[in-house]
Amino acid sequence: MTGDETHGEDTSGDETLSEQEKRDAARTASRHEAETRRLADRARRLEEKAESQASQDRWEKERLESQARYEAERIESNRRAEEQRLSDRAAREQEREERHDRAEVDRKRAKEERSRAREEREQQAAEARRRTEEERGR
């Protein structure tokens, strides 16, 4: 017969069971603490990883922004240089056209001067012939 079956109720079994429960509870608490520490460590590692990733993302964002600024400056510089080249080319073409126009005016003026000189010579020659004929006629 066990102590439970007697009316005298053996309390040593209850105490032993209570000690077993305490040990089980202590083991469970220990497992829970270990699990809590493991989860806390995992959370800390994930947080560190997230912070590291955020830092890398900020660095990458800054790098990309810097690269975009550089590209924008390069494009603007190239645009200004092209604008200057076109402006210089237009100025050279205008100068060439003006020189051509001046040369054309100079050629026309020279032609007119030659024509006037020829007319003047012809008039002087005609006048000289007329005088010569008048002198012969006298």
Tab-separated table of C-alpha atoms in Angstrom:
chain	number	residue	atom	x	y	z
A	1	MET	CA	0.000	0.000	0.000
A	2	THR	CA	1.129	3.462	-0.752
A	3	GLY	CA	0.789	6.391	1.484
A	4	ASP	CA	-2.080	7.711	-0.602
A	5	GLU	CA	-4.168	4.672	0.004
A	6	THR	CA	-3.979	4.947	3.770
A	7	HIS	CA	-6.079	7.220	5.795
A	8	GLY	CA	-2.992	8.449	7.521
A	9	GLU	CA	-1.942	10.178	4.282
A	10	ASP	CA	1.771	10.084	3.895
A	11	THR	CA	2.930	13.675	3.323
A	12	SER	CA	6.449	12.716	2.250
A	13	GLY	CA	5.166	11.983	-1.277
A	14	ASP	CA	3.518	15.399	-1.473
A	15	GLU	CA	6.708	17.098	-0.382
A	16	THR	CA	8.682	15.112	-2.914
A	17	LEU	CA	6.202	16.006	-5.611
A	18	SER	CA	6.382	19.608	-4.537
A	19	GLU	CA	10.190	19.484	-4.746
A	20	GLN	CA	9.883	17.900	-8.198
A	21	GLU	CA	7.513	20.652	-9.246
A	22	LYS	CA	9.972	23.219	-7.922
A	23	ARG	CA	12.807	21.647	-9.881
A	24	ASP	CA	10.626	21.447	-13.006
A	25	ALA	CA	9.577	25.052	-12.515
A	26	ALA	CA	13.226	26.078	-12.009
A	27	ARG	CA	14.234	24.216	-15.175
A	28	THR	CA	11.345	25.791	-17.064
A	29	ALA	CA	12.278	29.218	-15.721
A	30	SER	CA	15.903	28.578	-16.662
A	31	ARG	CA	14.828	27.522	-20.182
A	32	HIS	CA	12.619	30.599	-20.432
A	33	GLU	CA	15.482	32.849	-19.286
A	34	ALA	CA	17.837	31.207	-21.794
A	35	GLU	CA	15.209	31.614	-24.534
A	36	THR	CA	14.668	35.246	-23.479
A	37	ARG	CA	18.443	35.883	-23.619
A	38	ARG	CA	18.656	34.131	-26.986
A	39	LEU	CA	15.760	36.209	-28.331
A	40	ALA	CA	17.254	39.400	-26.857
A	41	ASP	CA	20.626	38.572	-28.474
A	42	ARG	CA	18.873	37.878	-31.771
A	43	ALA	CA	16.923	41.145	-31.487
A	44	ARG	CA	20.169	43.007	-30.712
A	45	ARG	CA	21.920	41.416	-33.712
A	46	LEU	CA	18.972	42.250	-35.966
A	47	GLU	CA	18.953	45.815	-34.655
A	48	GLU	CA	22.713	46.107	-35.256
A	49	LYS	CA	22.246	44.666	-38.726
A	50	ALA	CA	19.404	47.115	-39.401
A	51	GLU	CA	21.540	50.024	-38.142
A	52	SER	CA	24.438	48.857	-40.302
A	53	GLN	CA	22.134	48.532	-43.310
A	54	ALA	CA	20.673	51.979	-42.602
A	55	SER	CA	24.203	53.374	-42.408
A	56	GLN	CA	25.103	51.700	-45.700
A	57	ASP	CA	21.873	52.996	-47.234
A	58	ARG	CA	22.682	56.548	-46.066
A	59	TRP	CA	26.209	56.238	-47.465
A	60	GLU	CA	24.864	54.880	-50.769
A	61	LYS	CA	22.248	57.654	-50.916
A	62	GLU	CA	24.949	60.284	-50.298
A	63	ARG	CA	27.161	58.662	-52.947
A	64	LEU	CA	24.330	58.624	-55.474
A	65	GLU	CA	23.374	62.226	-54.665
A	66	SER	CA	27.006	63.273	-55.051
A	67	GLN	CA	27.249	61.406	-58.347
A	68	ALA	CA	24.003	63.018	-59.531
A	69	ARG	CA	25.344	66.484	-58.613
A	70	TYR	CA	28.593	65.744	-60.449
A	71	GLU	CA	26.694	64.531	-63.523
A	72	ALA	CA	24.393	67.572	-63.444
A	73	GLU	CA	27.416	69.889	-63.164
A	74	ARG	CA	29.179	68.045	-65.986
A	75	ILE	CA	26.096	68.235	-68.202
A	76	GLU	CA	25.654	71.939	-67.420
A	77	SER	CA	29.346	72.573	-68.093
A	78	ASN	CA	29.117	70.723	-71.415
A	79	ARG	CA	25.953	72.651	-72.283
A	80	ARG	CA	27.669	75.979	-71.542
A	81	ALA	CA	30.748	74.917	-73.532
A	82	GLU	CA	28.572	73.897	-76.493
A	83	GLU	CA	26.662	77.166	-76.209
A	84	GLN	CA	29.991	79.041	-76.231
A	85	ARG	CA	31.226	77.043	-79.245
A	86	LEU	CA	28.027	77.835	-81.129
A	87	SER	CA	28.237	81.499	-80.129
A	88	ASP	CA	31.896	81.677	-81.213
A	89	ARG	CA	31.049	79.950	-84.491
A	90	ALA	CA	28.164	82.357	-85.132
A	91	ALA	CA	30.457	85.309	-84.356
A	92	ARG	CA	33.104	83.966	-86.776
A	93	GLU	CA	30.481	83.440	-89.472
A	94	GLN	CA	29.139	86.953	-88.924
A	95	GLU	CA	32.682	88.396	-89.094
A	96	ARG	CA	33.304	86.431	-92.302
A	97	GLU	CA	30.032	87.698	-93.792
A	98	GLU	CA	30.876	91.269	-92.762
A	99	ARG	CA	34.358	90.955	-94.326
A	100	HIS	CA	32.769	89.512	-97.448
A	101	ASP	CA	30.225	92.361	-97.534
A	102	ARG	CA	32.987	94.960	-97.020
A	103	ALA	CA	35.067	93.318	-99.750
A	104	GLU	CA	32.040	93.361	-102.045
A	105	VAL	CA	31.461	97.056	-101.277
A	106	ASP	CA	35.177	97.733	-101.856
A	107	ARG	CA	35.046	95.852	-105.202
A	108	LYS	CA	31.971	97.824	-106.297
A	109	ARG	CA	33.569	101.089	-105.207
A	110	ALA	CA	36.789	100.222	-107.062
A	111	LYS	CA	34.759	99.252	-110.129
A	112	GLU	CA	32.839	102.538	-109.935
A	113	GLU	CA	36.095	104.470	-109.506
A	114	ARG	CA	37.611	102.689	-112.519
A	115	SER	CA	34.457	103.397	-114.494
A	116	ARG	CA	34.513	107.095	-113.520
A	117	ALA	CA	38.218	107.294	-114.284
A	118	ARG	CA	37.611	105.658	-117.680
A	119	GLU	CA	34.708	108.036	-118.373
A	120	GLU	CA	36.871	110.969	-117.301
A	121	ARG	CA	39.708	109.812	-119.552
A	122	GLU	CA	37.268	109.303	-122.397
A	123	GLN	CA	35.821	112.789	-121.818
A	124	GLN	CA	39.317	114.268	-121.662
A	125	ALA	CA	40.243	112.381	-124.841
A	126	ALA	CA	37.039	113.547	-126.528
A	127	GLU	CA	37.712	117.069	-125.331
A	128	ALA	CA	41.281	116.840	-126.609
A	129	ARG	CA	40.047	115.553	-130.004
A	130	ARG	CA	37.456	118.298	-130.167
A	131	ARG	CA	40.100	120.935	-129.409
A	132	THR	CA	42.449	119.373	-131.908
A	133	GLU	CA	39.731	119.415	-134.542
A	134	GLU	CA	38.872	122.996	-133.651
A	135	GLU	CA	42.506	123.994	-133.984
A	136	ARG	CA	42.695	122.228	-137.355
A	137	GLY	CA	39.531	123.874	-138.389
A	138	ARG	CA	40.962	127.284	-137.710
